[in-house]
Amino acid sequence: MDLLHSPTFAAHVKDLLQKYHIPGLTIALVQNDYISTLAFGLASQDPYVPCEIDTLFDIASCSKSLTAAAVALLVDDNENFPEVQWDAPMSKLLPVEFMMNQQSYTDNVTVEDILSHRSGLPPHSAAVSTTDTPSAITHKLRHLPLIAPLRTKYLYNNNLYTVATHLIETKTHQSFLDFLTQRFFQPLDMTSTFLQPSRARASAMGAKVAKGHVWDKEREVIKTFEAYDCPEGQGNGSIVTTAADYAKWVRALLRAGEEGNIITKGVWEGMTTARIALPSAQSAPDTNDETKSGPAEGNSETGDVMEQAYQPRDFGELEGHYALGLEVHPYRDTQIISHDGGITGFGSTHFLLPSHKFGGVILGNASDAVISNMLAHELIDEVLGVPADERPDWVKKYDDMSKEGEVPDDMEEERQIREKLGVSQHRQGKAGGVSRGDEEMEEEKEKGGEIELGSYVGRYRHEGYGITEVEMRDGALFINHADWSEPVTLTFSPVLRRTVRQVVRQSPDDSEVETQQDPNTIQQKSRSGAHADIYPATEETSRQESHVATHQIIRHDLIAYIHDALEGGNEPMRAAFEFEIEVPHPPSVDEVSLNDFRNHKGTASDAAQVMDDILTPDDTRAIDDSNADMTAAFDNAQAVRNTRAVDNDQAPDRFPAVDSTHAVGNTQNIVQDRSSARYESSEQEVEPRLGHETANKLESVTEIVGVVTNEREYEVGIKAARIGLHWEIEMDELIWFERI
């Protein structure tokens, strides 16, 4: 192609590199089987290393076409892998391992669904770390929320491409790298292509691996760093190659169906058949409104979820579709097949015009390598022979598109979060955090919104997202995700909003019981949120009251500021902490005596006096009649009374004086054991014998003796805690981690 080697084109590329702060770029074009390559700029700005045609780049998601083709080879091989078909349910191919968050999805999600981003599963990118294997990522799917009915919405998902590599490894008994090497790299003589940057650096081509770069807008400098491994990204990225080497792959795709070519007609058709409309092409009726509240469960037996499935339409009807590892677009009556790649420090694209036996690869070493797309369109116009006066200004077009789809800056994002929470704007404080006006802080104190920061500290777990640890650093709450390929830290703002709701925990199943507007009904709700049937209050319900404890759920909404180790910044994200605190027992005891005792934490004799105040003779008789253990417990309590009597030179009632601390300790142990048994076993039927009021008094006694012996404080404290993080932007809900 003459344009590629013209001085005008070279000058144009250099201008674009400077405008968009991209150090280097390589271009390889395939036309009628011939590959031509050019290089521009720098492979590394620090140290200064020129970019050459054999410079290696991380091509990120451009790798997906290799993964899709690898699966297509299995589908095409009916002799060795007859069970692997595009419409085969993944749960049949990976039984036990492949499970989605809802049964209907587990039953119906197919091979082509996971490769075409139409599974109903949002990205959940924060759910994986460098320690996750393809098998582990497959197992995590069952814990990740879905947000759309199957095959109704394009939801880009990297993790499912890693799951596809697990399928390949399981069926072929080869590692994914060995499969790629044997089936693609060696036959195509792709000697400069590697899986993961570290392998490339360890090879003879190590000195040719380009550095990644990001533009620091605030300081107006380019930051340089080594390309980093993403072992958890196997199959969805992490291929490192040269433009010329990857052009050999593009040439193989253009030769699809030719005799002796590794890409058969069946493989090609499987990879390029349109599966789901891309977002820019999705038109009315809009499925988004139907899916905002979450996915349709469907019927796991009849597969009703399939009724809303997307049906492929004629290619020319919409702007573009996703196939498998490739996008399919119409342009000037020509089919363009392409896929971009982007990771911090690198940007790329590869494209094909099968009707013209033309294709190309453009690789850049900066995060915002948008010029790859600009140049691709300009080259396509050239090969199609579009008259100069009819060619779009692709630079302006992409600039306009970037402005329209521009992500709000950090301040605007924070404003939106605060607006959602219904709180006022903040005053900018120190870097990496937020300070607020004295009036706002005082108002929060009055509301009881402040809580000791130490209460937040701890390890939290989500079955899908793993463990996150909240620490204290420099007086602020802090999370460090150093186990991510691209490490990030989170620093939290002060509490912005405090809300409280009340629940009743019922043992032994630890379910929640919430009182409805009708006082004669009770509704049970498990911790997972699933409700049981509403049933009328009965005598049995009243008996259950002695099994319950009232808890408060205190929620603190705040902002987490995300700092990327490579890109910097302090991107705001919604976050929340919830604390579950046990509410003191209902006022069925002498609160004055009890509170007085709690305030000064008196002696054993003081404890005996309070017990005398709390327990009436009727209570004592009821307890004595309950069982031998209870009688023994209160015999020890009597021993405390004897101690008091001896102190006052009075005759003991029934027992000789004993060591008061020992007596109170025994009382606590026996009463606590009996109290636990009362919660754990309804067969002993303690409640009918003691009655609700007496049982409450008994627990108060347990609290008192605990204070005396310093074995536990009266304040029950936080029973449970969890942290919610808005890791998945496709969902309005937070991802909740429970404290462990």
XYZ file of C-alpha atoms in Angstrom:
740
model
C 0.000 0.000 0.000
C 1.525 3.290 -1.134
C -0.030 5.348 1.671
C 1.809 3.395 4.363
C 5.208 4.384 3.011
C 4.422 7.989 2.059
C 6.116 10.913 3.879
C 2.677 12.430 4.459
C 1.462 9.384 6.377
C 4.631 9.197 8.505
C 4.313 12.869 9.447
C 0.631 12.361 10.266
C 1.424 9.467 12.613
C 4.134 11.441 14.404
C 1.733 14.361 14.933
C -0.849 12.016 16.437
C 1.738 10.423 18.744
C 2.636 13.841 20.084
C -0.975 15.023 20.400
C -2.105 11.973 22.368
C 1.112 11.473 24.394
C 1.898 8.046 22.941
C 5.640 7.239 22.883
C 5.626 4.529 20.204
C 3.575 2.647 17.608
C 4.030 -0.176 15.129
C 1.810 -0.977 12.146
C 1.698 -4.202 10.134
C -0.587 -4.544 7.106
C -1.582 -7.707 5.260
C -2.605 -7.393 1.622
C -2.842 -10.377 -0.696
C -0.717 -12.430 1.707
C 2.065 -9.837 1.799
C 2.972 -8.281 5.172
C 4.511 -4.804 5.427
C 5.559 -3.196 8.714
C 6.483 0.266 10.009
C 7.581 1.535 13.432
C 7.374 5.021 14.932
C 8.628 6.725 18.084
C 9.945 5.031 21.220
C 9.620 1.581 22.777
C 10.541 3.189 26.104
C 10.773 6.814 27.098
C 12.741 6.083 30.263
C 15.275 4.803 29.404
C 15.190 6.119 25.861
C 14.769 3.128 23.488
C 13.630 3.508 19.851
C 10.576 1.574 18.664
C 11.391 -0.907 15.879
C 9.397 -3.359 13.783
C 10.390 -6.207 16.128
C 9.336 -4.385 19.325
C 6.944 -6.465 21.419
C 3.719 -5.057 22.887
C 1.081 -6.346 25.278
C -1.986 -6.601 23.007
C -4.529 -7.098 25.828
C -7.995 -8.047 24.530
C -6.846 -8.472 20.950
C -5.829 -11.858 22.404
C -9.478 -12.908 22.593
C -9.598 -13.939 18.930
C -6.960 -16.587 19.705
C -9.024 -17.938 22.615
C -12.198 -18.059 20.526
C -10.324 -19.822 17.729
C -8.891 -22.337 20.199
C -12.399 -23.263 21.354
C -13.544 -23.300 17.716
C -10.932 -25.969 16.962
C -12.537 -28.200 19.603
C -16.010 -27.532 18.198
C -14.726 -28.345 14.718
C -13.178 -31.637 15.895
C -16.192 -33.942 16.195
C -13.986 -36.995 16.278
C -12.123 -36.137 19.481
C -14.479 -33.647 21.137
C -18.014 -34.446 19.954
C -19.548 -33.021 23.124
C -18.018 -29.559 22.618
C -20.491 -27.604 20.486
C -21.365 -23.915 20.389
C -24.791 -24.594 21.868
C -23.562 -27.078 24.493
C -24.321 -25.966 28.078
C -21.116 -25.216 29.949
C -22.449 -27.059 32.999
C -22.558 -30.255 30.936
C -18.960 -29.785 29.775
C -17.631 -28.790 33.209
C -20.037 -30.571 35.574
C -19.875 -29.524 39.238
C -17.349 -26.789 38.394
C -19.458 -24.494 36.213
C -22.315 -22.999 38.210
C -23.858 -19.572 37.830
C -25.590 -17.567 40.558
C -29.014 -18.816 39.436
C -29.978 -22.321 38.389
C -31.601 -21.343 35.089
C -28.325 -19.760 33.966
C -26.330 -22.783 35.089
C -28.611 -24.972 32.994
C -28.671 -22.784 29.893
C -25.438 -20.784 29.485
C -23.589 -22.251 26.504
C -20.105 -22.171 25.045
C -20.990 -19.380 22.626
C -22.689 -17.388 25.397
C -19.498 -17.066 27.455
C -17.501 -16.014 24.374
C -20.038 -13.455 23.114
C -20.605 -11.488 26.348
C -24.318 -12.273 26.488
C -24.442 -14.462 29.617
C -26.131 -11.828 31.823
C -23.009 -11.634 34.004
C -21.429 -8.168 34.395
C -17.616 -7.781 34.372
C -16.895 -8.375 38.101
C -13.280 -7.463 37.312
C -12.456 -6.855 40.983
C -13.384 -10.443 41.856
C -10.099 -11.891 40.599
C -6.490 -11.518 41.681
C -3.102 -12.780 40.581
C -3.473 -15.932 42.685
C -6.635 -17.105 40.904
C -6.280 -20.003 38.468
C -8.745 -20.604 35.606
C -10.305 -23.347 37.708
C -10.684 -21.020 40.705
C -12.273 -18.321 38.546
C -14.719 -20.892 37.190
C -15.694 -21.836 40.749
C -16.246 -18.179 41.669
C -19.025 -17.723 39.109
C -21.620 -19.243 41.446
C -21.079 -16.389 43.893
C -21.225 -13.478 41.406
C -24.545 -11.638 40.923
C -26.205 -11.581 37.495
C -27.935 -8.479 36.167
C -29.667 -9.315 32.871
C -31.691 -12.134 31.329
C -29.649 -14.528 29.261
C -28.852 -13.356 25.706
C -30.584 -9.991 26.045
C -27.741 -7.609 26.783
C -24.095 -7.178 25.787
C -22.068 -7.285 29.022
C -18.329 -7.447 28.420
C -16.787 -10.068 30.686
C -13.094 -10.939 30.735
C -13.447 -13.671 33.340
C -15.559 -15.888 31.095
C -12.728 -15.990 28.544
C -10.496 -17.340 31.289
C -13.210 -19.924 32.003
C -13.020 -20.871 28.304
C -9.315 -21.660 28.734
C -10.226 -23.922 31.650
C -12.563 -25.769 29.280
C -9.721 -26.143 26.769
C -7.284 -27.391 29.392
C -9.832 -29.824 30.828
C -10.749 -31.339 27.478
C -7.288 -31.453 25.880
C -5.216 -32.214 29.012
C -2.803 -29.514 27.868
C -1.989 -26.137 29.313
C -3.501 -23.247 27.407
C -0.024 -22.048 26.439
C 0.942 -25.473 25.072
C -2.292 -25.614 23.091
C -1.683 -22.171 21.554
C 1.925 -23.032 20.788
C 1.108 -26.372 19.176
C -1.966 -25.300 17.217
C -1.179 -21.678 16.277
C 2.258 -20.274 17.084
C 4.377 -23.092 15.636
C 2.326 -23.716 12.468
C 2.258 -19.974 11.693
C 5.924 -19.426 12.630
C 4.944 -16.866 15.277
C 8.331 -16.989 17.008
C 7.944 -13.580 18.666
C 4.647 -14.255 20.443
C 4.399 -15.082 24.163
C 1.856 -15.551 26.930
C 2.611 -13.017 29.709
C 5.252 -10.250 29.576
C 7.594 -12.079 31.972
C 7.981 -14.955 29.477
C 8.780 -12.470 26.742
C 11.397 -10.735 28.901
C 12.958 -14.105 29.790
C 13.339 -15.003 26.104
C 15.957 -14.005 23.586
C 13.568 -11.173 22.643
C 13.604 -9.783 26.193
C 15.319 -6.527 25.290
C 12.632 -5.840 22.685
C 9.653 -5.722 25.085
C 8.144 -2.227 25.061
C 7.554 -0.348 28.310
C 4.057 0.777 29.251
C 3.264 4.481 29.561
C 0.546 6.686 31.059
C 0.082 10.423 30.725
C -0.039 12.263 34.051
C -2.340 15.205 33.269
C -1.675 17.057 36.515
C 2.100 16.978 36.215
C 2.066 16.882 32.393
C 4.613 14.099 32.229
C 4.622 10.558 30.856
C 5.197 7.785 33.416
C 7.069 4.671 32.284
C 6.830 1.150 33.760
C 7.420 -2.505 32.905
C 4.613 -4.421 31.254
C 3.111 -6.521 34.036
C 1.820 -10.093 34.137
C -1.897 -10.877 34.516
C -1.946 -14.626 35.227
C -5.636 -14.354 36.131
C -6.206 -12.862 32.652
C -5.261 -15.978 30.719
C -7.416 -16.159 27.621
C -8.807 -12.645 27.879
C -5.468 -10.886 27.367
C -1.764 -11.154 28.222
C -0.463 -12.050 24.747
C 2.788 -10.210 24.025
C 3.830 -10.015 20.382
C 5.115 -7.864 17.540
C 2.885 -6.284 14.925
C 4.547 -8.395 12.230
C 4.073 -11.641 14.175
C 0.420 -10.948 14.933
C -0.102 -10.030 11.285
C 0.634 -13.700 10.556
C -2.416 -14.547 12.669
C -4.509 -11.982 10.763
C -3.295 -13.509 7.492
C -4.355 -16.973 8.674
C -7.851 -15.618 9.398
C -8.013 -14.031 5.933
C -7.091 -17.410 4.435
C -9.911 -19.175 6.273
C -11.165 -22.233 4.435
C -8.145 -22.526 2.148
C -6.568 -25.932 1.832
C -3.836 -26.515 4.387
C -4.766 -23.458 6.471
C -5.223 -23.975 10.226
C -8.444 -21.923 10.148
C -11.114 -24.068 8.511
C -14.359 -22.759 7.100
C -16.198 -24.105 10.161
C -13.833 -22.368 12.573
C -14.154 -19.089 10.672
C -17.937 -19.184 10.551
C -18.135 -20.011 14.233
C -15.898 -17.058 15.114
C -17.556 -14.455 12.869
C -21.282 -15.205 13.119
C -23.011 -12.263 14.833
C -24.267 -13.206 18.316
C -25.359 -10.021 20.123
C -25.851 -6.358 19.186
C -23.165 -4.018 20.472
C -24.336 -1.220 22.809
C -24.238 1.474 20.143
C -26.486 -0.702 17.998
C -28.992 -1.894 20.582
C -32.299 -0.231 19.788
C -35.914 -0.286 20.948
C -37.398 -2.100 22.637
C -34.730 -1.300 25.197
C -33.998 -4.259 27.471
C -32.233 -2.083 30.037
C -35.452 -0.970 31.745
C -36.487 -4.574 32.197
C -33.231 -5.584 33.788
C -32.409 -2.753 36.179
C -33.879 -4.621 39.101
C -31.857 -7.718 38.296
C -31.984 -10.789 36.116
C -35.036 -12.846 35.392
C -34.740 -16.131 37.194
C -36.834 -18.005 34.680
C -37.873 -21.604 35.177
C -34.986 -23.963 35.753
C -36.992 -26.908 34.498
C -38.615 -25.442 31.410
C -35.937 -22.898 30.572
C -38.387 -19.968 30.415
C -35.427 -17.597 30.602
C -34.777 -18.537 26.977
C -37.986 -16.838 25.896
C -36.250 -13.455 26.158
C -33.205 -14.646 24.248
C -31.682 -12.465 21.578
C -32.298 -13.715 18.049
C -29.534 -12.944 15.499
C -30.699 -10.524 12.796
C -29.522 -9.687 9.343
C -26.055 -8.159 9.587
C -26.959 -4.953 7.794
C -29.856 -4.181 10.121
C -27.728 -2.820 12.944
C -24.422 -0.978 13.278
C -22.408 -3.753 14.798
C -22.445 -7.081 16.585
C -20.150 -9.102 18.757
C -19.299 -12.529 17.402
C -16.696 -14.643 19.263
C -13.530 -12.765 20.158
C -14.251 -10.450 17.242
C -16.643 -7.614 16.406
C -18.476 -7.477 13.082
C -19.342 -4.092 11.526
C -20.790 -2.975 8.201
C -19.035 -0.067 6.485
C -19.733 1.110 2.927
C -21.235 -2.261 1.951
C -18.153 -3.997 3.303
C -17.840 -6.302 6.292
C -15.184 -5.197 8.751
C -14.090 -7.646 11.435
C -12.004 -6.296 14.294
C -11.187 -6.215 17.992
C -9.418 -3.671 20.176
C -7.173 -4.237 23.160
C -6.465 -1.982 26.085
C -4.616 -2.334 29.375
C -2.837 0.247 31.486
C 0.162 1.295 29.418
C -0.869 -0.266 26.093
C -3.533 0.083 23.376
C -4.019 -1.936 20.181
C -6.353 -3.076 17.425
C -6.466 -5.625 14.635
C -8.902 -5.586 11.730
C -9.827 -7.577 8.616
C -11.668 -6.898 5.358
C -12.174 -10.474 4.084
C -13.655 -9.316 0.779
C -10.447 -7.419 -0.021
C -7.970 -9.883 1.501
C -6.795 -6.958 3.587
C -6.068 -6.647 7.287
C -3.856 -4.934 9.783
C -2.390 -4.761 13.275
C -1.651 -1.494 15.095
C 0.087 -1.598 18.497
C 0.845 1.337 20.818
C 2.505 1.663 24.207
C 0.184 4.063 26.036
C -3.122 3.559 27.803
C -5.080 5.897 25.540
C -3.829 4.630 22.184
C -7.010 5.792 20.452
C -4.985 6.624 17.362
C -4.932 2.894 16.599
C -8.605 3.148 15.645
C -8.170 6.454 13.818
C -5.372 5.074 11.683
C -7.218 1.797 11.055
C -10.200 3.669 9.596
C -7.957 5.874 7.472
C -6.215 2.788 6.077
C -9.566 1.099 5.415
C -10.770 4.169 3.492
C -7.588 3.962 1.448
C -7.994 0.296 0.522
C -11.700 0.818 -0.294
C -10.811 3.718 -2.544
C -13.135 6.187 -0.833
C -12.828 9.580 -2.570
C -10.922 12.117 -0.512
C -13.880 14.491 -0.216
C -16.087 11.678 1.131
C -13.702 10.428 3.780
C -14.659 11.270 7.369
C -12.235 13.232 9.500
C -11.553 10.243 11.736
C -9.435 12.220 14.198
C -12.250 14.710 14.795
C -14.840 11.923 14.842
C -12.992 10.016 17.560
C -12.331 13.184 19.535
C -16.061 13.976 19.475
C -16.948 10.416 20.454
C -14.471 10.587 23.329
C -16.068 13.790 24.616
C -19.586 12.353 24.396
C -18.601 9.190 26.248
C -16.182 10.933 28.564
C -16.076 9.504 32.071
C -16.843 12.218 34.662
C -13.792 13.554 36.478
C -13.236 12.593 40.099
C -14.937 15.705 41.498
C -18.046 15.155 39.367
C -18.180 11.477 40.320
C -18.005 12.412 43.981
C -20.768 14.987 43.508
C -22.962 12.294 41.966
C -22.258 9.893 44.839
C -23.103 12.526 47.436
C -26.269 13.428 45.568
C -27.289 9.778 45.553
C -26.705 9.577 49.317
C -28.541 12.861 49.906
C -25.619 14.586 51.626
C -24.077 18.007 51.126
C -20.943 18.803 49.194
C -17.582 18.472 50.904
C -14.757 20.862 51.421
C -11.580 19.721 49.782
C -9.099 18.509 52.352
C -5.702 16.911 52.197
C -4.668 14.844 49.215
C -6.089 11.367 49.293
C -8.994 12.211 51.549
C -11.734 14.649 52.466
C -12.236 17.050 55.347
C -15.575 18.580 56.222
C -16.675 21.770 57.947
C -16.892 21.893 61.728
C -20.652 22.473 61.551
C -21.189 19.278 59.564
C -19.009 17.217 61.904
C -20.819 18.578 64.997
C -24.177 17.793 63.408
C -23.041 14.202 62.838
C -21.870 13.866 66.446
C -25.310 14.885 67.630
C -26.830 12.188 65.442
C -24.496 9.582 66.881
C -22.883 9.049 63.487
C -19.314 8.885 64.740
C -17.865 5.537 65.683
C -14.401 4.508 66.768
C -12.353 3.861 63.638
C -10.991 0.709 65.232
C -14.460 -0.806 64.924
C -14.061 -0.871 61.146
C -10.671 -2.586 61.128
C -10.617 -6.275 60.245
C -10.703 -8.934 57.552
C -13.832 -9.230 55.422
C -14.833 -11.951 52.984
C -17.104 -12.312 49.959
C -17.328 -15.803 48.490
C -16.816 -14.482 44.974
C -14.522 -11.518 45.598
C -12.354 -13.146 48.247
C -10.835 -11.402 51.271
C -10.318 -7.692 51.743
C -8.621 -6.263 54.822
C -9.428 -2.881 56.341
C -6.488 -1.292 58.144
C -5.676 2.010 59.853
C -2.983 4.133 58.248
C -2.204 7.718 59.175
C -5.492 8.006 61.020
C -7.621 6.879 58.075
C -9.258 3.616 57.067
C -7.307 1.944 54.298
C -7.424 -1.120 52.010
C -4.408 -2.314 50.049
C -5.049 -4.642 47.093
C -1.425 -5.482 46.411
C -2.499 -8.917 45.140
C -3.976 -7.405 41.970
C -2.035 -7.291 38.711
C -2.457 -3.551 38.821
C -2.356 -2.783 42.569
C -4.785 -0.252 44.025
C -5.363 1.223 47.460
C -8.581 2.571 48.968
C -8.740 5.405 51.500
C -12.096 6.152 53.133
C -13.830 9.441 53.845
C -15.527 10.180 57.175
C -19.089 8.910 57.556
C -21.463 10.782 55.248
C -24.767 9.243 56.269
C -25.944 7.090 59.166
C -29.083 4.968 59.085
C -30.451 2.443 61.589
C -32.890 -0.406 61.176
C -34.006 -2.941 63.750
C -34.226 -6.720 63.318
C -34.916 -9.624 65.612
C -32.619 -12.632 65.461
C -34.250 -15.964 66.220
C -32.179 -18.924 67.316
C -31.212 -21.560 66.426
C -31.541 -20.807 62.682
C -30.372 -17.209 63.195
C -33.063 -15.841 60.917
C -34.375 -12.318 61.069
C -37.920 -11.605 62.238
C -39.251 -8.205 61.183
C -42.505 -6.846 62.646
C -44.977 -5.833 59.941
C -47.597 -3.067 60.103
C -50.140 -5.645 61.258
C -49.008 -6.544 64.810
C -50.685 -9.939 64.485
C -48.313 -11.122 61.764
C -44.638 -11.937 61.693
C -42.403 -12.338 58.668
C -39.249 -14.373 58.791
C -36.302 -13.400 56.618
C -33.031 -15.259 56.327
C -29.706 -13.420 56.237
C -29.608 -13.970 52.485
C -32.749 -11.875 52.218
C -35.115 -14.632 51.070
C -38.491 -14.385 52.778
C -40.529 -17.241 54.138
C -44.318 -17.193 54.122
C -46.081 -14.728 56.396
C -47.935 -16.580 59.128
C -50.367 -15.429 61.855
C -49.083 -14.925 65.377
C -50.103 -17.840 67.589
C -49.409 -19.167 71.056
C -46.443 -20.991 69.512
C -45.176 -17.664 68.168
C -45.373 -16.188 71.644
C -43.342 -19.069 72.986
C -40.690 -18.361 70.358
C -40.199 -14.857 71.749
C -37.911 -16.213 74.425
C -35.623 -17.444 71.614
C -35.136 -14.033 70.048
C -32.820 -11.089 70.552
C -33.370 -7.607 69.180
C -30.491 -6.254 67.109
C -29.813 -2.918 65.441
C -28.199 -2.710 62.014
C -26.270 0.558 61.923
C -25.184 1.579 58.422
C -22.506 4.142 57.681
C -22.303 5.342 54.068
C -19.037 6.881 52.946
C -16.713 7.215 49.965
C -13.676 5.108 49.145
C -11.001 6.884 47.107
C -9.215 4.492 44.744
C -5.585 5.178 44.023
C -4.093 3.201 41.139
C -0.412 2.367 41.614
C 0.271 2.972 37.913
C -2.236 5.600 36.850
C -2.492 7.480 40.152
C -5.617 9.494 40.882
C -8.194 9.282 43.670
C -11.293 7.959 41.962
C -14.309 8.038 44.297
C -16.456 4.950 44.835
C -19.545 4.341 46.974
C -18.881 2.301 50.098
C -20.661 1.419 53.328
C -20.070 -0.326 56.638
C -22.835 -2.101 58.507
C -22.586 -3.042 62.179
C -24.996 -5.344 63.963
C -25.341 -4.517 67.632
C -27.441 -6.356 70.180
C -30.048 -4.185 71.853
C -30.282 -4.574 75.670
C -33.005 -6.891 76.959
C -36.556 -5.589 77.308
C -37.166 -3.704 80.580
C -38.399 -6.696 82.563
C -35.945 -6.066 85.422
C -35.352 -3.329 87.930
C -33.478 -1.002 85.564
C -32.484 1.419 88.309
C -30.659 -1.188 90.376
C -29.194 -2.802 87.287
C -27.904 0.456 85.803
C -26.500 1.576 89.130
C -24.562 -1.656 89.354
C -23.270 -1.369 85.780
C -22.028 2.140 86.431
C -19.749 1.302 89.339
C -19.164 -2.427 88.677
C -19.372 -3.421 92.321
C -18.214 -6.337 94.448
C -19.626 -9.824 94.760
C -21.790 -8.678 97.654
C -23.112 -5.831 95.509
C -23.944 -8.368 92.850
C -25.887 -10.454 95.359
C -27.872 -7.401 96.388
C -28.814 -6.648 92.792
C -29.809 -10.269 92.271
C -32.042 -9.997 95.321
C -33.604 -6.884 93.801
C -34.194 -8.574 90.450
C -35.340 -12.063 91.423
C -38.608 -12.237 93.347
C -39.522 -15.260 95.506
C -41.795 -16.441 92.699
C -38.897 -16.245 90.274
C -36.701 -18.228 92.618
C -39.347 -20.940 93.031
C -39.794 -21.170 89.251
C -36.083 -21.507 88.770
C -35.682 -24.062 91.532
C -38.408 -26.153 89.933
C -36.848 -26.071 86.433
C -34.099 -28.701 86.817
C -31.150 -29.763 88.905
C -28.645 -27.688 86.958
C -30.576 -24.518 87.531
C -30.986 -25.314 91.214
C -27.249 -25.835 91.465
C -26.647 -22.511 89.760
C -28.762 -20.615 92.205
C -27.362 -22.555 95.144
C -24.142 -20.862 94.181
C -26.000 -17.572 94.034
C -27.252 -18.314 97.544
C -23.645 -18.775 98.577
C -23.041 -15.181 97.516
C -25.932 -14.080 99.695
C -24.340 -16.036 102.568
C -21.117 -14.172 102.013
C -23.022 -10.897 102.344
C -24.709 -12.187 105.500
C -21.371 -13.117 107.069
C -20.025 -9.681 106.162
C -22.936 -8.210 108.125
C -22.525 -10.593 111.087
C -25.735 -12.405 110.175
C -26.316 -16.142 110.152
C -26.135 -17.796 106.720
C -29.462 -18.960 105.349
C -28.577 -22.434 104.142
C -24.916 -22.709 103.245
C -21.651 -21.906 104.932
C -19.714 -18.943 103.627
C -17.577 -19.670 100.596
C -15.117 -17.664 98.555
C -17.368 -15.092 96.893
C -15.399 -14.872 93.640
C -15.493 -18.656 93.269
C -19.215 -18.709 93.953
C -20.008 -15.984 91.460
C -17.789 -17.631 88.873
C -19.628 -20.930 89.267
C -22.925 -19.131 89.010
C -21.875 -17.488 85.779
C -20.664 -20.720 84.207
C -23.775 -22.700 85.089
C -26.230 -19.947 84.224
C -24.493 -19.273 80.930
C -24.443 -22.962 80.064
C -28.116 -23.237 80.924
C -28.901 -20.089 78.949
C -27.063 -21.443 75.888
C -28.897 -24.748 76.169
C -32.173 -22.867 76.317
C -31.378 -21.275 72.947
C -30.004 -24.382 71.363
C -32.600 -26.969 72.323
C -36.325 -26.473 72.490
C -36.780 -30.021 73.775
C -35.942 -28.963 77.341
C -38.904 -26.567 77.264
C -37.400 -24.110 79.695
C -39.693 -21.258 78.683
C -42.986 -22.806 79.825
C -41.401 -23.569 83.205
C -39.658 -20.252 83.731
C -41.809 -17.871 81.789
C -40.555 -15.092 79.540
C -40.068 -12.502 82.297
C -38.124 -14.824 84.583
C -35.943 -15.979 81.698
C -35.057 -12.357 80.942
C -34.179 -11.752 84.555
C -32.000 -14.838 84.552
C -30.007 -13.473 81.619
C -29.588 -10.166 83.451
C -28.132 -12.094 86.377
C -25.712 -13.724 83.956
C -24.597 -10.284 82.805
C -24.098 -9.099 86.374
C -21.876 -11.953 87.500
C -19.897 -11.555 84.295
C -19.123 -7.971 85.224
C -18.064 -8.914 88.755
C -15.579 -11.553 87.629
C -14.340 -9.359 84.747
C -14.973 -12.281 82.410
C -17.060 -10.083 80.113
C -18.315 -6.519 80.022
C -21.980 -5.727 80.085
C -21.785 -3.989 76.731
C -22.432 -6.734 74.203
C -20.656 -4.769 71.438
C -20.647 -5.463 67.713
C -22.075 -8.873 66.911
C -21.329 -8.738 63.186
C -19.936 -6.309 60.652
C -19.673 -6.090 56.896
C -18.355 -3.721 54.268
C -20.035 -2.896 50.972
C -18.004 -1.709 47.991
C -19.355 -0.572 44.624
C -16.872 -2.672 42.675
C -19.307 -3.521 39.866
C -20.390 -0.330 38.085
C -22.977 -2.208 36.019
C -24.881 -2.834 39.275
C -26.497 -0.271 41.541
C -26.032 -2.569 44.544
C -22.836 -2.817 46.560
C -20.774 -5.991 46.855
C -20.946 -6.992 50.541
C -18.040 -8.574 52.426
C -18.730 -10.180 55.838
C -16.223 -9.751 58.663
C -14.349 -12.949 59.514
